[in-house]
Amino acid sequence: MEGALDWEHLAATKRESIDSLIPEPWRLREPIPSAHDQRDVTGRFIQQYLDSREVEITETDAVGIVKHTSTGQWTAKEVMRAFCHRASLAHQFTHCLHEIFFDAALEDADRLDEYFHEHRAPVGPLHGLPVSLKDQFHVKGVETTMGYVGWIGTFQGQKDTGRERIYESEMAKELRAAGALLYCKTSVPHTLMTGETVNNIIGYTTNPKNRHLSCGGSSGGEGALIALRGSPGGFGTDIGGSIRIPAAFNGLYGIRPSSGRLPYEGMANSMDGQNSMLSVVGPLAQTAASLRLLVKSVLEQEPWLHDPLVVEMPWRPEQEEQVKRANKTDDQSSERLAFGVLRQDGVVNPHPPVRRAIDVVVETLKKLGHQVIDWKPPSHERGNALALKTWRYDGGRDVHKDFALSGEPIAPQVSQTYGQTPIEEATATDIAQVNVAKREWQKEYLEYWNGTSETSGTGRPVDAVIAPLAPFAAARPKEYHYYGYSVFVNALDYTSCVVPVTQVDKAVDGADVGYEPLNQQDEAAYKSYDPDVYDGAYVGVQLVGRRFQEEKMLAVAELVGDALAG
């Protein structure tokens, strides 16, 4: 009982310290309505607490903000202050923040404004842009808990290292050098290894569009914050869908780059040293153009000079130009793009609104004159099974070690993968076998992709694959049990962008009648769908490209998004 009281006290103290950093004038005076009474807290609901200038600033995308701050039309400080206010409200609605450092951000904004006043020029391509970070990034002045109670007051669970509240991750340094303003870190599930955001410090982070549902994970705080326009863009990580899941669940754009494209150096992580399938870092934002700005700006800092795992690959405009040319072509020539469409993976069938979103994207692309063919690749089950093995190479010792620091309980969303105690570790032989099997599967997939040149209609292999990101528009709490639609991309190390498509409409997206589930996983997913519960939720899809096709896939995402917008 004493251990339980200790971790509960630590968690409560940390939770109260986060809330106390919200300035008094920005704290809500009335209780927040229940999810039943107010399921959607985006848009007009959150706007009622802001003045018109704050609404104008915070509902401008990252590209628009930088245009204003880089020309002196808006000061960095007024932009930063508006986002601090809106982020404060977002946290009170959804529990999406782990760290708040508004005062430091406003001081940084003052310095940017002084620089602009003196030089009449921006510091860098992100001058005055507020950027939020998932609570894996180390930022000076604040700590990183990654959702673990045992990490409170430490550096990744270790005390007196000399790095507490001083050390910064490489990405934080790169963003500052580009002129970005860092002001908050967002909530994650402890361990990072689930598609819902839950931990014993802040509790459960809800979906702001439909608070009956999850905001996703593990970059779920980023998803909720950006959906509420408390941030114009932020960075998360992805080892099994953790950028793309929150992007899709929250009506955002998000990109999972290939490993080695953007700097991960110096970040906290689970299972650090597991190199068979690396976690990657990437942005989420409200527009594809905002993603492009963030990725391009980081690459301009030459991160390969400071992160040994980053490939020396500057921004390649020719990749995006290829997409732009294809979309301007008036005839059905080889310049047109070709897409594969994965409607289901043979394990779990998507819910009705997800199927409709896939259809909407397919029909939109066909109307533009692009080709779409069925995608029937090598078994995704094989790749997904290999991915799961990599996550448990150490038998769960790393994550259980961090839970043991405080004695806190493990969320059921995490224990479904790691149990309550460690299991036997994999041997070097076991790991080598997984690496060989993964390479063979990747080779088979690669050749399947190459072979689509025979059926694509362009004489070239398909340019991208349209696929679900999850079986559902968003997961219901404690009901995210199947990750096959996101994990296969990680096992291939492909580039993937999420594009928001539509919203669940209970009048259109009725439940399947007389459905015969394929298996137990499919049955669980089928039973989780209720049109009344899901009504109004965002629905997104992912556009999957090959390795290191970030520029191309961002251009494709923008093409699709613009076409959907009409």
Coordinates of C-alpha atoms in Angstrom, one line a residue:
M1 CA 0.0 0.0 0.0
E2 CA 2.9 2.4 0.8
G3 CA 4.4 2.0 -2.7
A4 CA 1.0 2.7 -4.2
L5 CA 0.6 5.8 -2.2
D6 CA 4.1 6.9 -3.2
W7 CA 3.5 6.7 -6.9
E8 CA 0.0 8.2 -6.6
H9 CA 1.4 11.1 -4.7
L10 CA 4.2 11.7 -7.2
A11 CA 1.8 11.5 -10.1
A12 CA -0.7 13.9 -8.4
T13 CA 2.0 16.4 -7.6
K14 CA 3.3 16.3 -11.2
R15 CA -0.2 16.7 -12.6
E16 CA -0.9 19.6 -10.3
S17 CA 2.4 21.3 -11.3
I18 CA 1.4 21.1 -15.0
D19 CA -2.0 22.6 -14.3
S20 CA -0.5 25.4 -12.1
L21 CA 1.6 26.6 -15.1
I22 CA -1.6 27.7 -16.9
P23 CA -1.9 31.4 -16.3
E24 CA -4.8 32.2 -14.0
P25 CA -6.8 34.3 -16.6
W26 CA -6.8 31.3 -18.9
R27 CA -8.2 28.7 -16.4
L28 CA -11.7 27.7 -17.0
R29 CA -14.2 28.9 -14.3
E30 CA -17.0 26.4 -15.1
P31 CA -16.8 22.6 -15.3
I32 CA -16.3 21.2 -18.8
P33 CA -19.5 19.6 -20.1
S34 CA -19.5 15.8 -20.2
A35 CA -18.7 14.0 -23.5
H36 CA -22.4 13.2 -23.7
D37 CA -23.4 16.8 -23.5
Q38 CA -20.5 18.2 -25.6
R39 CA -18.7 15.6 -27.7
D40 CA -17.0 18.1 -30.0
V41 CA -14.8 20.8 -28.3
T42 CA -13.1 21.9 -31.5
G43 CA -14.1 24.9 -33.7
R44 CA -16.7 27.2 -32.2
F45 CA -16.6 25.6 -28.7
I46 CA -13.0 26.5 -28.1
Q47 CA -13.3 29.8 -30.0
Q48 CA -15.7 31.2 -27.4
Y49 CA -12.8 31.5 -24.9
L50 CA -10.6 33.5 -27.3
D51 CA -10.7 37.0 -28.8
S52 CA -10.9 37.5 -32.5
R53 CA -7.2 38.2 -32.9
E54 CA -6.3 35.0 -31.2
V55 CA -8.7 33.1 -33.4
E56 CA -7.2 34.7 -36.5
I57 CA -3.7 33.8 -35.5
T58 CA -4.3 30.2 -34.2
E59 CA -6.4 29.2 -37.2
T60 CA -3.8 30.2 -39.7
D61 CA -1.6 27.2 -40.8
A62 CA 2.2 27.1 -40.3
V63 CA 2.9 28.4 -43.8
G64 CA 0.6 31.4 -43.3
I65 CA 2.1 32.2 -39.8
V66 CA 5.6 32.2 -41.1
K67 CA 4.6 34.5 -44.0
H68 CA 3.3 37.0 -41.4
T69 CA 6.2 36.7 -38.9
S70 CA 8.9 36.7 -41.5
T71 CA 7.7 40.0 -43.0
G72 CA 6.9 41.8 -39.7
Q73 CA 3.1 41.7 -40.1
W74 CA 2.8 39.7 -36.9
T75 CA 5.3 39.7 -34.1
A76 CA 6.6 36.4 -32.8
K77 CA 5.4 37.3 -29.3
E78 CA 1.8 37.9 -30.2
V79 CA 1.7 34.7 -32.2
M80 CA 3.3 32.8 -29.3
R81 CA 1.0 34.2 -26.7
A82 CA -2.1 33.3 -28.8
F83 CA -1.0 29.7 -29.1
C84 CA -0.1 29.5 -25.4
H85 CA -3.6 30.6 -24.5
R86 CA -5.2 28.1 -26.9
A87 CA -2.9 25.3 -25.8
S88 CA -3.9 26.0 -22.2
L89 CA -7.6 25.5 -23.2
A90 CA -6.8 22.4 -25.2
H91 CA -5.1 20.8 -22.1
Q92 CA -8.1 21.6 -19.9
F93 CA -10.4 19.9 -22.4
T94 CA -8.4 16.8 -23.3
H95 CA -5.3 16.4 -20.9
C96 CA -2.9 16.7 -23.8
L97 CA 0.1 18.4 -22.2
H98 CA 3.0 16.9 -20.1
E99 CA 5.2 20.0 -19.9
I100 CA 4.4 23.8 -20.1
F101 CA 7.1 26.4 -20.6
F102 CA 5.3 29.4 -21.9
D103 CA 7.4 32.0 -20.1
A104 CA 10.6 30.6 -21.7
A105 CA 8.9 30.6 -25.1
L106 CA 7.7 34.2 -24.7
E107 CA 11.3 35.3 -23.8
D108 CA 12.5 33.5 -27.0
A109 CA 9.8 35.3 -29.0
D110 CA 11.1 38.6 -27.6
R111 CA 14.6 37.8 -28.9
L112 CA 13.2 36.9 -32.3
D113 CA 11.3 40.2 -32.5
E114 CA 14.5 42.1 -31.4
Y115 CA 16.4 40.4 -34.2
F116 CA 13.8 41.2 -36.8
H117 CA 13.6 44.8 -35.6
E118 CA 17.4 45.1 -36.0
H119 CA 18.0 43.1 -39.2
R120 CA 14.6 43.4 -40.9
A121 CA 15.0 39.7 -41.8
P122 CA 13.9 36.4 -40.2
V123 CA 16.2 34.2 -38.2
G124 CA 15.4 31.2 -40.3
P125 CA 12.6 29.5 -42.3
L126 CA 10.5 28.9 -39.2
H127 CA 10.9 32.4 -37.7
G128 CA 8.3 32.9 -34.9
L129 CA 6.5 29.6 -35.6
P130 CA 5.3 27.8 -32.4
V131 CA 6.2 24.1 -32.6
S132 CA 5.0 21.5 -30.0
L133 CA 6.9 18.4 -29.2
K134 CA 6.0 14.9 -28.1
D135 CA 7.3 14.1 -24.6
Q136 CA 10.2 12.1 -25.9
F137 CA 12.2 15.2 -26.9
H138 CA 14.5 16.6 -24.2
V139 CA 14.2 20.4 -23.9
K140 CA 16.2 22.6 -21.6
G141 CA 14.3 23.9 -18.6
V142 CA 11.8 21.0 -18.3
E143 CA 11.9 17.3 -17.7
T144 CA 10.9 14.3 -19.8
T145 CA 8.7 11.7 -18.2
M146 CA 7.5 9.9 -21.3
G147 CA 4.4 9.1 -19.1
Y148 CA 6.4 7.2 -16.4
V149 CA 5.9 8.2 -12.8
G150 CA 9.3 6.8 -12.1
W151 CA 10.9 9.3 -14.5
I152 CA 9.6 12.3 -12.6
G153 CA 12.6 14.4 -11.3
T154 CA 15.1 12.3 -13.2
F155 CA 16.8 12.0 -16.5
Q156 CA 15.2 8.9 -18.1
G157 CA 14.8 7.3 -14.7
Q158 CA 18.3 8.0 -13.5
K159 CA 19.1 10.6 -10.8
D160 CA 21.9 13.1 -10.6
T161 CA 23.2 12.6 -14.1
G162 CA 24.0 16.3 -14.6
R163 CA 21.7 16.3 -17.7
E164 CA 18.4 17.0 -15.9
R165 CA 16.6 20.0 -17.4
I166 CA 19.8 21.0 -19.4
Y167 CA 20.2 18.4 -22.2
E168 CA 18.4 19.0 -25.5
S169 CA 17.6 16.5 -28.2
E170 CA 19.1 17.2 -31.7
M171 CA 15.7 18.0 -33.2
A172 CA 15.1 20.7 -30.6
K173 CA 18.4 22.3 -31.5
E174 CA 17.6 22.1 -35.2
L175 CA 14.2 23.7 -34.7
R176 CA 15.5 26.5 -32.6
A177 CA 18.2 27.2 -35.2
A178 CA 15.4 27.5 -37.9
G179 CA 13.6 30.1 -35.8
A180 CA 10.9 27.9 -34.2
L181 CA 9.5 28.6 -30.8
L182 CA 9.2 25.6 -28.4
Y183 CA 6.6 26.0 -25.7
C184 CA 5.1 22.7 -24.6
K185 CA 5.5 19.0 -24.7
T186 CA 2.6 16.7 -25.3
S187 CA 1.1 13.6 -23.7
V188 CA 2.1 10.0 -24.5
P189 CA 1.1 6.6 -23.3
H190 CA 3.8 5.2 -20.9
T191 CA 6.1 3.0 -23.0
L192 CA 4.9 4.7 -26.2
M193 CA 3.7 1.3 -27.3
T194 CA 0.0 1.7 -27.8
G195 CA -2.4 3.5 -30.1
E196 CA -4.2 5.2 -27.2
T197 CA -2.7 7.9 -24.9
V198 CA -2.9 6.9 -21.3
N199 CA -0.6 7.1 -18.3
N200 CA -0.8 7.5 -14.6
I201 CA 0.2 11.1 -14.6
I202 CA -2.3 12.9 -16.7
G203 CA -4.8 10.0 -17.2
Y204 CA -6.5 9.6 -20.6
T205 CA -6.1 12.0 -23.5
T206 CA -9.4 12.2 -25.4
N207 CA -10.3 12.9 -29.0
P208 CA -11.4 16.6 -29.1
K209 CA -13.6 16.0 -32.2
N210 CA -15.5 13.2 -30.5
R211 CA -14.6 12.7 -26.8
H212 CA -16.2 9.3 -26.7
L213 CA -13.1 8.2 -28.7
S214 CA -9.3 8.0 -28.4
C215 CA -7.0 10.7 -29.8
G216 CA -4.7 7.9 -30.8
G217 CA -1.1 7.3 -29.8
S218 CA 1.6 7.3 -29.1
S219 CA 1.8 10.9 -30.3
G220 CA -1.7 11.4 -29.1
G221 CA -1.2 14.6 -27.2
E222 CA 0.2 16.1 -30.4
G223 CA -2.9 15.0 -32.3
A224 CA -5.3 16.4 -29.8
L225 CA -3.4 19.7 -29.4
I226 CA -3.1 20.4 -33.1
A227 CA -6.7 19.4 -33.7
L228 CA -7.7 22.1 -31.2
R229 CA -5.4 24.5 -33.0
G230 CA -3.3 24.8 -29.8
S231 CA -0.3 24.2 -32.1
P232 CA 0.2 24.9 -35.8
G233 CA 2.4 21.9 -36.1
G234 CA 4.5 19.5 -34.0
F235 CA 6.7 16.5 -34.0
G236 CA 5.9 13.0 -33.0
T237 CA 7.5 9.6 -33.5
D238 CA 6.4 6.4 -35.2
I239 CA 7.4 2.7 -34.6
G240 CA 4.0 1.2 -35.3
G241 CA 1.8 4.1 -36.5
S242 CA 2.4 6.6 -33.7
I243 CA 2.4 9.7 -36.0
R244 CA -0.2 8.4 -38.5
I245 CA -2.7 7.1 -35.9
P246 CA -3.1 10.5 -34.1
A247 CA -3.1 12.3 -37.5
A248 CA -5.9 10.2 -38.8
F249 CA -8.0 10.2 -35.6
N250 CA -7.8 14.0 -35.3
G251 CA -8.4 15.1 -38.9
L252 CA -4.7 16.1 -39.5
Y253 CA -1.9 15.5 -42.0
G254 CA 1.1 13.5 -40.7
I255 CA 4.1 11.9 -42.3
R256 CA 6.1 8.9 -41.3
P257 CA 9.4 9.3 -43.0
S258 CA 11.8 6.4 -43.7
S259 CA 14.4 5.9 -40.9
G260 CA 17.4 8.1 -41.2
R261 CA 15.7 11.0 -42.9
L262 CA 15.1 13.2 -39.8
P263 CA 17.2 13.4 -36.6
Y264 CA 16.3 11.2 -33.7
E265 CA 19.6 11.7 -31.9
G266 CA 19.3 12.4 -28.1
M267 CA 15.6 11.5 -27.7
A268 CA 14.1 9.4 -24.9
N269 CA 12.7 6.1 -26.1
S270 CA 11.6 2.6 -25.2
M271 CA 13.8 -0.4 -26.2
D272 CA 16.7 1.9 -27.2
G273 CA 19.2 -0.2 -29.1
Q274 CA 16.7 -2.3 -30.8
N275 CA 17.7 -1.6 -34.4
S276 CA 15.7 -4.2 -36.5
M277 CA 12.8 -1.7 -36.8
L278 CA 13.6 1.8 -35.8
S279 CA 11.3 4.4 -34.5
V280 CA 11.3 7.6 -36.7
V281 CA 10.5 11.2 -36.1
G282 CA 8.1 13.3 -38.2
P283 CA 5.6 16.1 -38.1
L284 CA 1.8 16.5 -37.8
A285 CA -0.1 19.6 -38.9
Q286 CA -3.4 20.9 -40.2
T287 CA -2.1 21.1 -43.9
A288 CA 0.2 19.2 -46.1
A289 CA 2.0 22.4 -47.0
S290 CA 2.8 22.8 -43.2
L291 CA 4.4 19.4 -43.2
R292 CA 6.5 20.3 -46.2
L293 CA 7.6 23.5 -44.5
L294 CA 8.6 21.7 -41.3
V295 CA 10.5 18.8 -43.0
K296 CA 12.3 21.1 -45.5
S297 CA 13.3 23.5 -42.8
V298 CA 14.8 20.8 -40.6
L299 CA 16.7 19.4 -43.6
E300 CA 18.1 22.8 -44.3
Q301 CA 19.9 22.6 -40.9
E302 CA 21.9 19.6 -42.3
P303 CA 21.0 17.2 -39.5
W304 CA 23.4 14.6 -40.9
L305 CA 26.2 16.6 -39.5
H306 CA 25.0 16.0 -35.9
D307 CA 23.1 12.7 -36.0
P308 CA 25.1 9.7 -37.2
L309 CA 22.0 7.8 -38.4
V310 CA 20.7 10.6 -40.6
V311 CA 21.4 10.1 -44.3
E312 CA 22.9 13.1 -46.1
M313 CA 19.9 13.8 -48.3
P314 CA 18.9 17.4 -48.7
W315 CA 15.5 18.4 -49.9
R316 CA 14.8 17.1 -53.5
P317 CA 12.4 19.4 -55.3
E318 CA 12.4 17.2 -58.4
Q319 CA 10.4 14.6 -56.5
E320 CA 7.5 17.0 -55.9
E321 CA 7.8 18.5 -59.3
Q322 CA 7.1 15.1 -60.8
V323 CA 3.8 15.0 -59.0
K324 CA 2.9 18.5 -60.0
R325 CA 3.6 17.8 -63.6
A326 CA 1.5 14.7 -63.5
N327 CA -1.5 16.6 -62.1
K328 CA -1.3 19.2 -64.8
T329 CA -1.3 16.7 -67.7
D330 CA -4.5 16.9 -69.7
D331 CA -4.4 13.5 -71.3
Q332 CA -4.1 9.9 -70.1
S333 CA -0.4 9.8 -70.9
S334 CA 2.4 8.1 -68.9
E335 CA 2.8 11.4 -67.0
R336 CA -0.3 10.5 -65.0
L337 CA 0.1 9.0 -61.6
A338 CA -0.9 5.4 -60.7
F339 CA -2.2 4.2 -57.3
G340 CA -2.8 0.9 -55.7
V341 CA -5.7 0.6 -53.4
L342 CA -5.7 -1.8 -50.4
R343 CA -9.3 -2.1 -49.2
Q344 CA -8.7 -4.8 -46.6
D345 CA -5.8 -6.9 -45.5
G346 CA -7.6 -10.3 -45.1
V347 CA -7.3 -10.2 -41.3
V348 CA -9.6 -7.4 -40.1
N349 CA -12.0 -5.5 -42.3
P350 CA -12.4 -1.8 -41.9
H351 CA -15.5 -0.1 -40.5
P352 CA -18.0 1.4 -42.9
P353 CA -16.8 5.0 -42.7
V354 CA -13.2 3.9 -43.4
R355 CA -14.3 2.0 -46.4
R356 CA -16.2 5.0 -47.6
A357 CA -13.2 7.2 -47.1
I358 CA -11.1 4.9 -49.3
D359 CA -13.8 5.0 -52.0
V360 CA -13.9 8.8 -51.9
V361 CA -10.2 9.0 -52.4
V362 CA -10.2 6.5 -55.2
E363 CA -13.1 8.2 -57.1
T364 CA -11.4 11.6 -56.6
L365 CA -8.2 10.4 -58.2
K366 CA -10.0 8.8 -61.0
K367 CA -11.8 12.0 -61.8
L368 CA -8.5 13.7 -62.1
G369 CA -7.4 11.1 -64.6
H370 CA -5.1 9.1 -62.5
Q371 CA -5.0 5.3 -62.6
V372 CA -6.1 3.1 -59.6
I373 CA -5.5 -0.7 -59.4
D374 CA -6.2 -3.2 -56.7
W375 CA -3.3 -3.8 -54.3
K376 CA -2.7 -7.5 -53.5
P377 CA 0.8 -7.6 -52.0
P378 CA 2.6 -10.3 -50.1
S379 CA 1.0 -11.1 -46.7
H380 CA 1.0 -8.3 -44.3
E381 CA 0.5 -10.8 -41.5
R382 CA 4.1 -11.9 -42.0
G383 CA 5.6 -8.4 -41.7
N384 CA 3.4 -7.6 -38.7
A385 CA 4.4 -10.7 -36.9
L386 CA 8.0 -9.9 -37.4
A387 CA 7.5 -6.4 -36.1
L388 CA 5.9 -7.7 -32.9
K389 CA 8.9 -9.9 -32.3
T390 CA 11.3 -6.9 -32.5
W391 CA 9.3 -5.0 -29.9
R392 CA 9.7 -7.9 -27.5
Y393 CA 13.4 -8.8 -28.1
D394 CA 14.3 -8.1 -24.5
G395 CA 11.2 -9.8 -23.1
G396 CA 9.8 -6.5 -22.0
R397 CA 12.6 -5.9 -19.5
D398 CA 13.2 -2.2 -20.5
V399 CA 9.6 -1.2 -19.9
H400 CA 9.1 -3.2 -16.8
K401 CA 12.3 -1.7 -15.4
D402 CA 10.7 1.7 -15.7
F403 CA 7.4 0.7 -14.2
A404 CA 9.3 -0.8 -11.2
L405 CA 11.0 2.6 -10.5
S406 CA 7.7 3.8 -8.9
G407 CA 5.6 0.6 -8.6
E408 CA 2.9 2.2 -10.7
P409 CA 0.4 -0.1 -12.5
I410 CA 0.6 -0.8 -16.2
A411 CA -2.3 0.4 -18.4
P412 CA -4.2 -2.5 -20.0
Q413 CA -3.5 -1.0 -23.4
V414 CA 0.2 -1.7 -22.8
S415 CA 0.0 -5.0 -20.9
Q416 CA -1.8 -6.6 -23.9
T417 CA 1.7 -6.5 -25.5
Y418 CA 4.1 -6.7 -22.5
G419 CA 2.1 -8.5 -19.8
Q420 CA 2.6 -7.8 -16.1
T421 CA 6.1 -9.3 -15.9
P422 CA 9.0 -9.8 -18.4
I423 CA 9.3 -12.9 -20.5
E424 CA 12.3 -14.8 -21.9
E425 CA 14.6 -12.6 -24.0
A426 CA 15.4 -13.4 -27.6
T427 CA 18.8 -14.8 -28.4
A428 CA 21.3 -13.4 -30.9
T429 CA 20.3 -16.2 -33.2
D430 CA 16.6 -15.4 -32.8
I431 CA 17.3 -11.7 -33.7
A432 CA 19.3 -12.7 -36.7
Q433 CA 16.5 -14.9 -37.9
V434 CA 14.0 -12.1 -37.6
N435 CA 16.3 -9.8 -39.5
V436 CA 16.7 -12.3 -42.3
A437 CA 13.0 -13.0 -42.5
K438 CA 12.2 -9.3 -42.6
R439 CA 14.7 -8.7 -45.4
E440 CA 13.3 -11.5 -47.4
W441 CA 9.7 -10.2 -46.9
Q442 CA 10.8 -6.7 -47.9
K443 CA 12.5 -8.0 -51.0
E444 CA 9.3 -9.9 -52.0
Y445 CA 7.2 -6.7 -51.4
L446 CA 9.7 -4.6 -53.4
E447 CA 9.4 -6.9 -56.4
Y448 CA 5.6 -7.0 -56.2
W449 CA 5.7 -3.2 -56.3
N450 CA 8.0 -3.3 -59.3
G451 CA 5.7 -5.7 -61.0
T452 CA 2.8 -3.3 -61.0
S453 CA 4.4 -1.6 -64.0
E454 CA 2.6 -4.3 -66.1
T455 CA -0.9 -3.3 -64.8
S456 CA -0.7 0.3 -63.6
G457 CA -1.7 1.8 -67.0
T458 CA 1.3 4.2 -67.0
G459 CA 4.0 1.7 -67.8
R460 CA 5.6 2.5 -64.4
P461 CA 5.1 0.9 -61.0
V462 CA 2.4 2.6 -58.9
D463 CA 3.4 5.8 -57.3
A464 CA 1.6 5.3 -54.0
V465 CA -0.8 3.0 -52.2
I466 CA -4.1 4.2 -50.7
A467 CA -4.8 2.2 -47.5
P468 CA -6.6 2.4 -44.2
L469 CA -4.6 3.5 -41.3
A470 CA -6.7 1.5 -38.8
P471 CA -9.9 -0.5 -39.0
F472 CA -11.8 2.4 -37.4
A473 CA -12.1 6.1 -37.7
A474 CA -10.7 6.3 -34.1
A475 CA -10.4 3.7 -31.4
R476 CA -12.9 3.4 -28.5
P477 CA -11.1 3.4 -25.1
K478 CA -9.5 0.0 -24.4
E479 CA -10.6 -1.4 -27.8
Y480 CA -7.6 -0.9 -30.0
H481 CA -6.5 -4.5 -30.5
Y482 CA -5.4 -4.6 -34.1
Y483 CA -2.5 -2.6 -35.6
G484 CA -1.9 -4.4 -38.9
Y485 CA -2.9 -1.5 -41.1
S486 CA -0.2 0.8 -39.7
V487 CA 2.6 -1.6 -38.7
F488 CA 3.2 -3.1 -42.1
V489 CA 4.6 0.3 -43.2
N490 CA 7.1 0.3 -40.4
A491 CA 8.2 -3.2 -41.2
L492 CA 8.9 -2.1 -44.8
D493 CA 10.4 1.3 -43.6
Y494 CA 8.3 3.0 -46.3
T495 CA 7.2 6.7 -46.3
S496 CA 3.6 7.2 -45.5
C497 CA 1.4 10.4 -45.3
V498 CA -2.0 10.6 -43.7
V499 CA -4.7 12.7 -45.4
P500 CA -8.0 13.7 -43.7
V501 CA -10.9 12.7 -45.9
T502 CA -14.3 13.0 -44.2
Q503 CA -16.3 12.5 -41.0
V504 CA -18.4 9.7 -39.8
D505 CA -22.1 10.2 -40.6
K506 CA -24.4 7.9 -38.8
A507 CA -27.1 8.4 -41.4
V508 CA -24.7 7.1 -44.1
D509 CA -22.3 4.8 -42.3
G510 CA -24.6 2.3 -40.9
A511 CA -23.4 -0.9 -39.2
D512 CA -23.0 -4.0 -41.4
V513 CA -26.0 -6.2 -41.1
G514 CA -25.5 -10.0 -41.0
Y515 CA -21.7 -9.7 -41.1
E516 CA -19.7 -12.9 -40.6
P517 CA -16.4 -12.0 -39.0
L518 CA -13.2 -13.5 -40.4
N519 CA -11.7 -14.3 -37.0
Q520 CA -11.7 -13.2 -33.4
Q521 CA -9.8 -10.0 -34.1
D522 CA -12.2 -9.1 -36.9
E523 CA -15.1 -9.9 -34.6
A524 CA -13.8 -7.5 -31.9
A525 CA -13.3 -4.7 -34.4
Y526 CA -16.8 -5.3 -35.9
K527 CA -18.5 -5.2 -32.5
S528 CA -16.7 -2.0 -31.6
Y529 CA -18.5 0.0 -34.3
D530 CA -21.6 1.9 -33.3
P531 CA -22.7 4.7 -35.7
D532 CA -24.2 6.7 -32.9
V533 CA -21.0 6.6 -30.8
Y534 CA -18.8 7.4 -33.9
D535 CA -20.9 10.1 -35.4
G536 CA -18.9 13.2 -36.3
A537 CA -15.5 11.6 -35.9
Y538 CA -12.8 12.3 -38.4
V539 CA -11.8 9.7 -41.0
G540 CA -8.4 9.7 -42.7
V541 CA -6.5 7.4 -45.0
Q542 CA -2.8 6.9 -45.6
L543 CA -0.9 7.2 -48.8
V544 CA 2.1 4.9 -48.8
G545 CA 5.2 5.4 -50.9
R546 CA 8.5 3.7 -51.1
R547 CA 11.6 4.4 -48.9
F548 CA 12.9 7.9 -48.8
Q549 CA 10.1 9.4 -50.9
E550 CA 9.2 12.1 -48.4
E551 CA 9.1 14.9 -51.0
K552 CA 7.0 12.9 -53.4
M553 CA 4.5 11.7 -50.8
L554 CA 4.1 15.2 -49.3
A555 CA 3.3 16.4 -52.9
V556 CA 0.8 13.5 -53.4
A557 CA -0.8 14.2 -50.0
E558 CA -1.2 17.9 -51.0
L559 CA -2.7 16.9 -54.4
V560 CA -5.2 14.6 -52.8
G561 CA -6.1 17.0 -50.0
D562 CA -6.6 19.9 -52.5
A563 CA -8.8 17.7 -54.7
L564 CA -10.9 16.6 -51.8
A565 CA -11.4 20.2 -50.8
G566 CA -12.8 20.8 -54.2

